[in-house]
Amino acid sequence: MRFEHETLAQRVCFAPGEAAVAVRAEAKRLGGSRVMVIAATAEADLAEKVTAELPVVLRHEEVVMHVPVASAERARTAAAAHDVDLLVSIGGGSTTGLAKAVALTSGLPIVAVPTTYAGSEATSVWGLTEEARKTTGVDARVLPRAIVYDATLTLSLPVPMSVASGLNALAHCVDSLWAPRTDPVDQTLAGEGIRALATGLPAVASAPAGLEGREQVLYGAYLSALAFSSAGSGLHHKICHVLGGAYDLPHAQTHAVVLPYVLAFNAPAAPDAERRIAHSLGAPSALEGLQRLRHAVDAPKALRDHGFQEADIDDAVQAILEVVPASNPRPVTPNALRQLLRAAWQGADPLTLSGEES
């Protein structure tokens, strides 16, 4: 056994019902005296409650999906103008992503308070979109110094969005099993993350007001992000980053739709990963377990339901081919990728891909 694994330096606080107390403690620990709170308009009231006792000098509400460069520049300018020394992000992946964009150029520390299951808070990965192209990178400066997980903050997240966000986290786990830098630690984290998400998501769907399911999903989302941050982006994430940046598709729903097709495509060439996923899902096969879970939570089914046009498939194929990881378990040819995208666009049975030739 020979590998290298880097553990990220980050403080993680699970504090159900105590987000305000935990955030105040983390801000004090980091010496924050001029705080910039980043939260979308829809979550402004929630953010106000969580940060009421902080020395806030700026509340920034311009949060845009996929973090356009122009939006990031306005946030950076505002932070500098107010002499900010600490960022507190409260929201989903787009909110965390904007805080990361500010930290990328300023080095300001972040306290992240997730209200979805995006997982961005636990990674050193940043992403920016310009001219319909999403660029991602890895930089230690963007890793939040602290995360405060409070399941009560996710109670207002509607079930359909909870499902999509949770399946996005599951995609982090699955991709981490064959991503370019995967190692036994990442694979162990991913396996436990899959188990937690598969336990929590049906509970959220059946009892949205309950905390137990939401806590399991938060826990699974955190583990998924740890695995993903270390293992890197596999085929699934490369596909979804292109689709999201180029066609402005909703992030979580895109990941939720594409996942079974990538799993069906790669699983025959990655038997160890397939067995681990199946075991974590408690199913005879990985794809059967995933489809069973997706059915139980009424998962998003087709890219055409979320704004992707059939006419864009060929252009998307060319853009994705440029970023396919060389280490993918199975060769990715234009025809194979075209078939995958068409099936995801239609919402076809992913089993139709598992036996396809590349």
mmCIF file of C-alpha atoms in Angstrom:
data_model
loop_
_atom_site.group_PDB
_atom_site.id
_atom_site.type_symbol
_atom_site.label_atom_id
_atom_site.label_comp_id
_atom_site.label_asym_id
_atom_site.label_seq_id
_atom_site.Cartn_x
_atom_site.Cartn_y
_atom_site.Cartn_z
ATOM 1 C CA MET A 1 0.000 0.000 0.000
ATOM 2 C CA ARG A 2 1.630 3.231 -1.164
ATOM 3 C CA PHE A 3 -0.126 6.594 -1.288
ATOM 4 C CA GLU A 4 -0.022 10.188 -0.053
ATOM 5 C CA HIS A 5 -2.998 11.806 1.638
ATOM 6 C CA GLU A 6 -3.231 15.394 2.847
ATOM 7 C CA THR A 7 -5.670 16.185 5.653
ATOM 8 C CA LEU A 8 -7.060 19.712 5.452
ATOM 9 C CA ALA A 9 -6.727 22.017 8.466
ATOM 10 C CA GLN A 10 -10.252 22.994 9.397
ATOM 11 C CA ARG A 11 -12.407 23.180 12.516
ATOM 12 C CA VAL A 12 -15.828 21.517 12.176
ATOM 13 C CA CYS A 13 -18.657 22.142 14.630
ATOM 14 C CA PHE A 14 -21.904 20.167 14.604
ATOM 15 C CA ALA A 15 -24.191 22.349 16.713
ATOM 16 C CA PRO A 16 -27.903 21.573 16.231
ATOM 17 C CA GLY A 17 -29.977 24.589 17.241
ATOM 18 C CA GLU A 18 -26.896 26.567 18.287
ATOM 19 C CA ALA A 19 -25.563 28.113 15.085
ATOM 20 C CA ALA A 20 -25.479 31.644 16.476
ATOM 21 C CA VAL A 21 -23.507 30.576 19.556
ATOM 22 C CA ALA A 22 -21.060 28.499 17.548
ATOM 23 C CA VAL A 23 -20.525 31.186 14.896
ATOM 24 C CA ARG A 24 -19.881 33.797 17.576
ATOM 25 C CA ALA A 25 -17.287 31.518 19.189
ATOM 26 C CA GLU A 26 -15.537 30.843 15.879
ATOM 27 C CA ALA A 27 -15.495 34.528 14.933
ATOM 28 C CA LYS A 28 -13.931 35.359 18.283
ATOM 29 C CA ARG A 29 -11.368 32.570 17.921
ATOM 30 C CA LEU A 30 -10.350 33.933 14.519
ATOM 31 C CA GLY A 31 -10.139 37.508 15.770
ATOM 32 C CA GLY A 32 -12.931 38.832 13.567
ATOM 33 C CA SER A 33 -13.665 42.466 14.381
ATOM 34 C CA ARG A 34 -14.994 43.644 11.006
ATOM 35 C CA VAL A 35 -17.210 40.932 9.608
ATOM 36 C CA MET A 36 -18.658 40.645 6.109
ATOM 37 C CA VAL A 37 -21.755 38.431 6.044
ATOM 38 C CA ILE A 38 -22.482 36.833 2.675
ATOM 39 C CA ALA A 39 -26.024 35.500 2.301
ATOM 40 C CA ALA A 40 -28.542 35.608 -0.529
ATOM 41 C CA THR A 41 -31.562 37.848 -0.186
ATOM 42 C CA ALA A 42 -33.789 34.843 0.427
ATOM 43 C CA GLU A 43 -31.742 33.945 3.501
ATOM 44 C CA ALA A 44 -31.169 37.455 4.810
ATOM 45 C CA ASP A 45 -33.463 37.028 7.826
ATOM 46 C CA LEU A 46 -31.824 33.745 8.770
ATOM 47 C CA ALA A 47 -28.380 35.284 8.397
ATOM 48 C CA GLU A 48 -29.417 38.215 10.579
ATOM 49 C CA LYS A 49 -30.395 35.859 13.384
ATOM 50 C CA VAL A 50 -27.227 33.781 13.152
ATOM 51 C CA THR A 51 -24.912 36.813 13.092
ATOM 52 C CA ALA A 52 -26.833 39.244 15.298
ATOM 53 C CA GLU A 53 -24.061 39.367 17.916
ATOM 54 C CA LEU A 54 -21.144 39.709 15.520
ATOM 55 C CA PRO A 55 -19.337 42.964 14.673
ATOM 56 C CA VAL A 56 -20.822 43.088 11.172
ATOM 57 C CA VAL A 57 -19.695 45.964 8.942
ATOM 58 C CA LEU A 58 -21.168 44.667 5.687
ATOM 59 C CA ARG A 59 -24.039 42.404 4.629
ATOM 60 C CA HIS A 60 -23.621 41.301 1.024
ATOM 61 C CA GLU A 61 -26.639 39.729 -0.706
ATOM 62 C CA GLU A 62 -25.584 39.497 -4.368
ATOM 63 C CA VAL A 63 -25.254 35.721 -4.662
ATOM 64 C CA VAL A 64 -25.415 34.229 -8.170
ATOM 65 C CA MET A 65 -25.271 30.581 -9.209
ATOM 66 C CA HIS A 66 -21.889 29.423 -10.563
ATOM 67 C CA VAL A 67 -20.210 32.618 -9.219
ATOM 68 C CA PRO A 68 -19.784 34.870 -12.267
ATOM 69 C CA VAL A 69 -16.449 36.710 -12.286
ATOM 70 C CA ALA A 70 -18.184 40.101 -12.335
ATOM 71 C CA SER A 71 -20.156 39.211 -9.210
ATOM 72 C CA ALA A 72 -16.986 38.029 -7.480
ATOM 73 C CA GLU A 73 -15.206 41.285 -8.343
ATOM 74 C CA ARG A 74 -17.997 43.357 -6.812
ATOM 75 C CA ALA A 75 -17.836 41.331 -3.611
ATOM 76 C CA ARG A 76 -14.049 41.676 -3.463
ATOM 77 C CA THR A 77 -14.277 45.432 -3.951
ATOM 78 C CA ALA A 78 -16.908 45.737 -1.219
ATOM 79 C CA ALA A 79 -14.817 43.709 1.227
ATOM 80 C CA ALA A 80 -11.771 45.882 0.625
ATOM 81 C CA ALA A 81 -13.762 49.108 0.911
ATOM 82 C CA HIS A 82 -15.078 48.078 4.344
ATOM 83 C CA ASP A 83 -11.698 46.817 5.603
ATOM 84 C CA VAL A 84 -13.195 43.386 6.326
ATOM 85 C CA ASP A 85 -11.143 40.915 8.390
ATOM 86 C CA LEU A 86 -13.527 37.916 8.464
ATOM 87 C CA LEU A 87 -16.065 36.427 6.047
ATOM 88 C CA VAL A 88 -19.146 34.569 7.287
ATOM 89 C CA SER A 89 -21.079 32.754 4.558
ATOM 90 C CA ILE A 90 -24.589 31.505 5.274
ATOM 91 C CA GLY A 91 -26.293 29.520 2.545
ATOM 92 C CA GLY A 92 -25.674 26.915 -0.124
ATOM 93 C CA GLY A 93 -22.856 26.234 -2.543
ATOM 94 C CA SER A 94 -23.202 29.503 -4.462
ATOM 95 C CA THR A 95 -22.919 31.498 -1.247
ATOM 96 C CA THR A 96 -19.885 29.553 -0.060
ATOM 97 C CA GLY A 97 -18.436 29.860 -3.549
ATOM 98 C CA LEU A 98 -18.685 33.643 -3.467
ATOM 99 C CA ALA A 99 -16.948 33.765 -0.088
ATOM 100 C CA LYS A 100 -14.213 31.590 -1.557
ATOM 101 C CA ALA A 101 -13.848 33.965 -4.490
ATOM 102 C CA VAL A 102 -13.221 36.824 -2.052
ATOM 103 C CA ALA A 103 -10.796 34.739 -0.003
ATOM 104 C CA LEU A 104 -8.920 33.651 -3.131
ATOM 105 C CA THR A 105 -7.604 37.161 -3.741
ATOM 106 C CA SER A 106 -7.632 38.557 -0.208
ATOM 107 C CA GLY A 107 -6.650 35.642 2.011
ATOM 108 C CA LEU A 108 -9.500 36.522 4.392
ATOM 109 C CA PRO A 109 -10.622 33.663 6.673
ATOM 110 C CA ILE A 110 -14.091 32.175 6.205
ATOM 111 C CA VAL A 111 -16.579 30.779 8.691
ATOM 112 C CA ALA A 112 -19.054 28.766 6.619
ATOM 113 C CA VAL A 113 -22.591 28.023 7.778
ATOM 114 C CA PRO A 114 -24.214 25.675 5.223
ATOM 115 C CA THR A 115 -27.972 25.597 4.748
ATOM 116 C CA THR A 116 -27.852 22.951 1.997
ATOM 117 C CA TYR A 117 -25.826 19.789 1.431
ATOM 118 C CA ALA A 118 -23.509 21.199 -1.233
ATOM 119 C CA GLY A 119 -20.271 20.340 0.597
ATOM 120 C CA SER A 120 -18.283 23.269 -0.802
ATOM 121 C CA GLU A 121 -17.553 24.406 2.749
ATOM 122 C CA ALA A 122 -15.245 21.418 3.341
ATOM 123 C CA THR A 123 -13.097 21.756 0.218
ATOM 124 C CA SER A 124 -10.273 23.945 -1.008
ATOM 125 C CA VAL A 125 -11.850 23.974 -4.470
ATOM 126 C CA TRP A 126 -13.022 27.263 -5.991
ATOM 127 C CA GLY A 127 -15.041 27.896 -9.149
ATOM 128 C CA LEU A 128 -15.746 30.987 -11.267
ATOM 129 C CA THR A 129 -17.749 31.412 -14.461
ATOM 130 C CA GLU A 130 -16.994 33.826 -17.271
ATOM 131 C CA GLU A 131 -18.374 33.881 -20.829
ATOM 132 C CA ALA A 132 -20.264 30.606 -20.304
ATOM 133 C CA ARG A 133 -17.134 28.750 -19.174
ATOM 134 C CA LYS A 134 -16.616 27.538 -15.624
ATOM 135 C CA THR A 135 -13.064 27.454 -14.315
ATOM 136 C CA THR A 136 -12.159 25.585 -11.134
ATOM 137 C CA GLY A 137 -9.008 25.372 -9.106
ATOM 138 C CA VAL A 138 -7.576 24.351 -5.762
ATOM 139 C CA ASP A 139 -6.096 26.848 -3.305
ATOM 140 C CA ALA A 140 -5.574 26.575 0.443
ATOM 141 C CA ARG A 141 -6.706 30.189 0.892
ATOM 142 C CA VAL A 142 -10.313 29.359 0.025
ATOM 143 C CA LEU A 143 -10.758 26.539 2.542
ATOM 144 C CA PRO A 144 -13.042 27.880 5.296
ATOM 145 C CA ARG A 145 -11.216 27.978 8.632
ATOM 146 C CA ALA A 146 -14.362 26.769 10.372
ATOM 147 C CA ILE A 147 -17.684 25.166 9.497
ATOM 148 C CA VAL A 148 -20.785 25.363 11.668
ATOM 149 C CA TYR A 149 -23.331 22.663 10.836
ATOM 150 C CA ASP A 150 -26.767 23.208 12.341
ATOM 151 C CA ALA A 151 -29.438 20.885 10.954
ATOM 152 C CA THR A 152 -32.206 23.236 12.074
ATOM 153 C CA LEU A 153 -31.026 25.718 9.434
ATOM 154 C CA THR A 154 -31.923 23.195 6.713
ATOM 155 C CA LEU A 155 -35.535 22.732 7.837
ATOM 156 C CA SER A 156 -36.784 25.404 5.444
ATOM 157 C CA LEU A 157 -35.062 23.732 2.491
ATOM 158 C CA PRO A 158 -37.894 22.180 0.445
ATOM 159 C CA VAL A 159 -37.819 18.412 -0.006
ATOM 160 C CA PRO A 160 -37.108 18.520 -3.781
ATOM 161 C CA MET A 161 -34.119 20.806 -3.216
ATOM 162 C CA SER A 162 -32.984 18.713 -0.228
ATOM 163 C CA VAL A 163 -33.057 15.629 -2.450
ATOM 164 C CA ALA A 164 -31.145 17.262 -5.286
ATOM 165 C CA SER A 165 -28.568 18.730 -2.903
ATOM 166 C CA GLY A 166 -28.132 15.415 -1.101
ATOM 167 C CA LEU A 167 -27.657 13.550 -4.372
ATOM 168 C CA ASN A 168 -25.060 16.143 -5.344
ATOM 169 C CA ALA A 169 -23.224 15.119 -2.170
ATOM 170 C CA LEU A 170 -23.617 11.464 -3.149
ATOM 171 C CA ALA A 171 -22.022 12.327 -6.485
ATOM 172 C CA HIS A 172 -18.990 13.668 -4.596
ATOM 173 C CA CYS A 173 -18.666 10.265 -2.941
ATOM 174 C CA VAL A 174 -19.064 8.234 -6.108
ATOM 175 C CA ASP A 175 -16.658 10.378 -8.120
ATOM 176 C CA SER A 176 -14.111 10.203 -5.298
ATOM 177 C CA LEU A 177 -13.804 6.439 -5.741
ATOM 178 C CA TRP A 178 -12.145 6.790 -9.165
ATOM 179 C CA ALA A 179 -11.001 10.428 -9.273
ATOM 180 C CA PRO A 180 -7.377 11.197 -10.267
ATOM 181 C CA ARG A 181 -5.943 11.409 -6.719
ATOM 182 C CA THR A 182 -8.126 8.849 -4.950
ATOM 183 C CA ASP A 183 -6.586 6.854 -2.113
ATOM 184 C CA PRO A 184 -7.795 4.402 0.566
ATOM 185 C CA VAL A 185 -8.653 7.238 2.964
ATOM 186 C CA ASP A 186 -10.820 8.986 0.375
ATOM 187 C CA GLN A 187 -12.517 5.714 -0.478
ATOM 188 C CA THR A 188 -13.320 4.999 3.163
ATOM 189 C CA LEU A 189 -14.762 8.479 3.655
ATOM 190 C CA ALA A 190 -16.795 8.098 0.478
ATOM 191 C CA GLY A 191 -18.210 4.751 1.526
ATOM 192 C CA GLU A 192 -19.384 6.063 4.891
ATOM 193 C CA GLY A 193 -20.708 9.193 3.208
ATOM 194 C CA ILE A 194 -22.813 7.102 0.835
ATOM 195 C CA ARG A 195 -24.198 5.102 3.753
ATOM 196 C CA ALA A 196 -25.144 8.244 5.695
ATOM 197 C CA LEU A 197 -26.746 9.917 2.692
ATOM 198 C CA ALA A 198 -28.690 6.788 1.762
ATOM 199 C CA THR A 199 -29.972 6.642 5.346
ATOM 200 C CA GLY A 200 -30.773 10.330 5.696
ATOM 201 C CA LEU A 201 -32.322 11.283 2.356
ATOM 202 C CA PRO A 202 -35.364 8.978 2.581
ATOM 203 C CA ALA A 203 -35.945 10.234 6.123
ATOM 204 C CA VAL A 204 -35.876 13.841 4.912
ATOM 205 C CA ALA A 205 -38.269 13.007 2.093
ATOM 206 C CA SER A 206 -40.748 11.218 4.366
ATOM 207 C CA ALA A 207 -40.443 13.455 7.442
ATOM 208 C CA PRO A 208 -39.157 16.903 6.350
ATOM 209 C CA ALA A 209 -39.620 18.424 9.806
ATOM 210 C CA GLY A 210 -37.471 15.789 11.496
ATOM 211 C CA LEU A 211 -33.881 16.540 12.411
ATOM 212 C CA GLU A 212 -32.418 13.033 12.443
ATOM 213 C CA GLY A 213 -32.539 12.587 8.676
ATOM 214 C CA ARG A 214 -31.186 16.066 8.028
ATOM 215 C CA GLU A 215 -28.313 15.516 10.456
ATOM 216 C CA GLN A 216 -27.384 12.295 8.657
ATOM 217 C CA VAL A 217 -27.416 14.097 5.322
ATOM 218 C CA LEU A 218 -25.255 16.933 6.676
ATOM 219 C CA TYR A 219 -22.816 14.373 8.073
ATOM 220 C CA GLY A 220 -22.742 12.517 4.762
ATOM 221 C CA ALA A 221 -22.306 15.747 2.823
ATOM 222 C CA TYR A 222 -19.323 16.683 4.986
ATOM 223 C CA LEU A 223 -17.661 13.288 4.455
ATOM 224 C CA SER A 224 -18.354 13.468 0.736
ATOM 225 C CA ALA A 225 -16.661 16.837 0.502
ATOM 226 C CA LEU A 226 -13.601 15.627 2.413
ATOM 227 C CA ALA A 227 -13.223 12.726 0.008
ATOM 228 C CA PHE A 228 -13.812 14.884 -3.059
ATOM 229 C CA SER A 229 -11.407 17.623 -1.969
ATOM 230 C CA SER A 230 -8.617 15.073 -1.673
ATOM 231 C CA ALA A 231 -9.459 12.811 -4.613
ATOM 232 C CA GLY A 232 -10.177 15.545 -7.144
ATOM 233 C CA SER A 233 -12.760 15.858 -9.912
ATOM 234 C CA GLY A 234 -13.683 12.698 -11.773
ATOM 235 C CA LEU A 235 -15.694 12.303 -14.951
ATOM 236 C CA HIS A 236 -19.013 13.133 -13.292
ATOM 237 C CA HIS A 237 -17.882 16.518 -12.013
ATOM 238 C CA LYS A 238 -16.150 17.425 -15.254
ATOM 239 C CA ILE A 239 -19.407 16.805 -17.111
ATOM 240 C CA CYS A 240 -21.499 18.784 -14.644
ATOM 241 C CA HIS A 241 -19.092 21.722 -14.461
ATOM 242 C CA VAL A 242 -19.247 22.107 -18.240
ATOM 243 C CA LEU A 243 -23.035 21.812 -18.308
ATOM 244 C CA GLY A 244 -23.519 24.237 -15.446
ATOM 245 C CA GLY A 245 -21.109 26.876 -16.716
ATOM 246 C CA ALA A 246 -21.987 26.724 -20.399
ATOM 247 C CA TYR A 247 -25.756 26.302 -20.175
ATOM 248 C CA ASP A 248 -26.511 27.851 -16.774
ATOM 249 C CA LEU A 249 -28.144 24.662 -15.495
ATOM 250 C CA PRO A 250 -29.059 24.391 -11.803
ATOM 251 C CA HIS A 251 -26.093 22.903 -9.969
ATOM 252 C CA ALA A 252 -27.631 20.324 -7.641
ATOM 253 C CA GLN A 253 -30.289 19.099 -10.070
ATOM 254 C CA THR A 254 -27.705 18.644 -12.819
ATOM 255 C CA HIS A 255 -25.542 16.489 -10.560
ATOM 256 C CA ALA A 256 -28.555 14.501 -9.395
ATOM 257 C CA VAL A 257 -29.598 13.710 -12.965
ATOM 258 C CA VAL A 258 -26.170 12.888 -14.397
ATOM 259 C CA LEU A 259 -24.944 10.648 -11.559
ATOM 260 C CA PRO A 260 -26.637 7.336 -12.489
ATOM 261 C CA TYR A 261 -25.436 7.617 -16.081
ATOM 262 C CA VAL A 262 -21.801 8.119 -15.108
ATOM 263 C CA LEU A 263 -22.108 5.284 -12.597
ATOM 264 C CA ALA A 264 -23.599 2.980 -15.230
ATOM 265 C CA PHE A 265 -20.818 3.919 -17.652
ATOM 266 C CA ASN A 266 -17.862 3.543 -15.267
ATOM 267 C CA ALA A 267 -18.959 0.760 -12.907
ATOM 268 C CA PRO A 268 -18.175 -2.189 -15.239
ATOM 269 C CA ALA A 269 -14.582 -0.968 -15.475
ATOM 270 C CA ALA A 270 -14.205 -0.229 -11.737
ATOM 271 C CA PRO A 271 -15.307 -3.400 -9.891
ATOM 272 C CA ASP A 272 -13.782 -2.471 -6.521
ATOM 273 C CA ALA A 273 -15.546 0.902 -6.496
ATOM 274 C CA GLU A 274 -18.757 -0.731 -7.677
ATOM 275 C CA ARG A 275 -18.680 -3.229 -4.798
ATOM 276 C CA ARG A 276 -18.013 -0.498 -2.249
ATOM 277 C CA ILE A 277 -20.923 1.607 -3.486
ATOM 278 C CA ALA A 278 -23.239 -1.407 -3.532
ATOM 279 C CA HIS A 279 -22.242 -2.345 0.025
ATOM 280 C CA SER A 280 -22.813 1.201 1.303
ATOM 281 C CA LEU A 281 -26.229 1.261 -0.362
ATOM 282 C CA GLY A 282 -27.104 -2.203 0.924
ATOM 283 C CA ALA A 283 -27.856 -3.454 -2.577
ATOM 284 C CA PRO A 284 -26.711 -6.269 -4.893
ATOM 285 C CA SER A 285 -25.225 -3.735 -7.299
ATOM 286 C CA ALA A 286 -24.247 -0.079 -7.153
ATOM 287 C CA LEU A 287 -26.627 1.017 -9.898
ATOM 288 C CA GLU A 288 -29.536 -0.947 -8.458
ATOM 289 C CA GLY A 289 -28.934 0.624 -5.046
ATOM 290 C CA LEU A 290 -28.679 4.127 -6.476
ATOM 291 C CA GLN A 291 -31.822 3.727 -8.561
ATOM 292 C CA ARG A 292 -33.695 2.341 -5.566
ATOM 293 C CA LEU A 293 -32.666 5.384 -3.538
ATOM 294 C CA ARG A 294 -33.546 7.775 -6.354
ATOM 295 C CA HIS A 295 -36.987 6.226 -6.667
ATOM 296 C CA ALA A 296 -37.577 6.440 -2.912
ATOM 297 C CA VAL A 297 -36.849 10.185 -2.842
ATOM 298 C CA ASP A 298 -38.360 11.095 -6.235
ATOM 299 C CA ALA A 299 -35.046 12.356 -7.627
ATOM 300 C CA PRO A 300 -34.696 14.682 -10.643
ATOM 301 C CA LYS A 301 -34.877 12.534 -13.763
ATOM 302 C CA ALA A 302 -33.840 14.334 -16.959
ATOM 303 C CA LEU A 303 -31.645 17.229 -18.042
ATOM 304 C CA ARG A 304 -34.352 18.459 -20.394
ATOM 305 C CA ASP A 305 -36.466 19.208 -17.314
ATOM 306 C CA HIS A 306 -33.825 21.696 -16.155
ATOM 307 C CA GLY A 307 -33.110 23.716 -19.279
ATOM 308 C CA PHE A 308 -30.645 21.607 -21.270
ATOM 309 C CA GLN A 309 -31.478 21.463 -24.981
ATOM 310 C CA GLU A 310 -30.991 18.420 -27.205
ATOM 311 C CA ALA A 311 -29.408 20.683 -29.822
ATOM 312 C CA ASP A 312 -26.573 21.487 -27.388
ATOM 313 C CA ILE A 313 -25.425 17.899 -26.886
ATOM 314 C CA ASP A 314 -22.747 17.880 -29.615
ATOM 315 C CA ASP A 315 -21.197 21.159 -28.429
ATOM 316 C CA ALA A 316 -21.234 19.905 -24.844
ATOM 317 C CA VAL A 317 -19.480 16.695 -25.904
ATOM 318 C CA GLN A 318 -16.584 18.650 -27.398
ATOM 319 C CA ALA A 319 -16.218 20.855 -24.315
ATOM 320 C CA ILE A 320 -16.301 17.894 -21.928
ATOM 321 C CA LEU A 321 -13.779 15.859 -23.924
ATOM 322 C CA GLU A 322 -11.215 18.601 -23.298
ATOM 323 C CA VAL A 323 -11.375 18.034 -19.530
ATOM 324 C CA VAL A 324 -11.996 14.283 -19.128
ATOM 325 C CA PRO A 325 -9.524 12.884 -16.565
ATOM 326 C CA ALA A 326 -6.943 10.600 -18.143
ATOM 327 C CA SER A 327 -7.363 8.254 -15.168
ATOM 328 C CA ASN A 328 -11.064 7.563 -15.783
ATOM 329 C CA PRO A 329 -11.642 3.807 -15.423
ATOM 330 C CA ARG A 330 -13.075 3.561 -18.923
ATOM 331 C CA PRO A 331 -12.037 5.360 -22.127
ATOM 332 C CA VAL A 332 -14.361 8.237 -22.967
ATOM 333 C CA THR A 333 -14.917 8.617 -26.704
ATOM 334 C CA PRO A 334 -17.105 11.218 -28.400
ATOM 335 C CA ASN A 335 -19.710 8.583 -29.217
ATOM 336 C CA ALA A 336 -19.797 7.206 -25.674
ATOM 337 C CA LEU A 337 -20.143 10.687 -24.204
ATOM 338 C CA ARG A 338 -22.823 11.609 -26.717
ATOM 339 C CA GLN A 339 -24.808 8.516 -25.739
ATOM 340 C CA LEU A 340 -24.401 9.347 -22.050
ATOM 341 C CA LEU A 341 -25.600 12.931 -22.468
ATOM 342 C CA ARG A 342 -28.506 11.934 -24.670
ATOM 343 C CA ALA A 343 -29.655 9.363 -22.120
ATOM 344 C CA ALA A 344 -29.384 11.953 -19.330
ATOM 345 C CA TRP A 345 -31.250 14.498 -21.456
ATOM 346 C CA GLN A 346 -34.066 12.022 -22.058
ATOM 347 C CA GLY A 347 -34.091 10.531 -18.555
ATOM 348 C CA ALA A 348 -33.624 7.083 -20.116
ATOM 349 C CA ASP A 349 -32.893 3.942 -18.127
ATOM 350 C CA PRO A 350 -29.166 4.188 -17.218
ATOM 351 C CA LEU A 351 -28.843 0.421 -17.630
ATOM 352 C CA THR A 352 -28.804 1.098 -21.360
ATOM 353 C CA LEU A 353 -25.282 2.517 -20.915
ATOM 354 C CA SER A 354 -23.701 -0.214 -18.826
ATOM 355 C CA GLY A 355 -23.218 -2.534 -21.755
ATOM 356 C CA GLU A 356 -22.392 0.049 -24.412
ATOM 357 C CA GLU A 357 -19.089 -0.086 -26.209
ATOM 358 C CA SER A 358 -17.006 3.094 -26.081
#
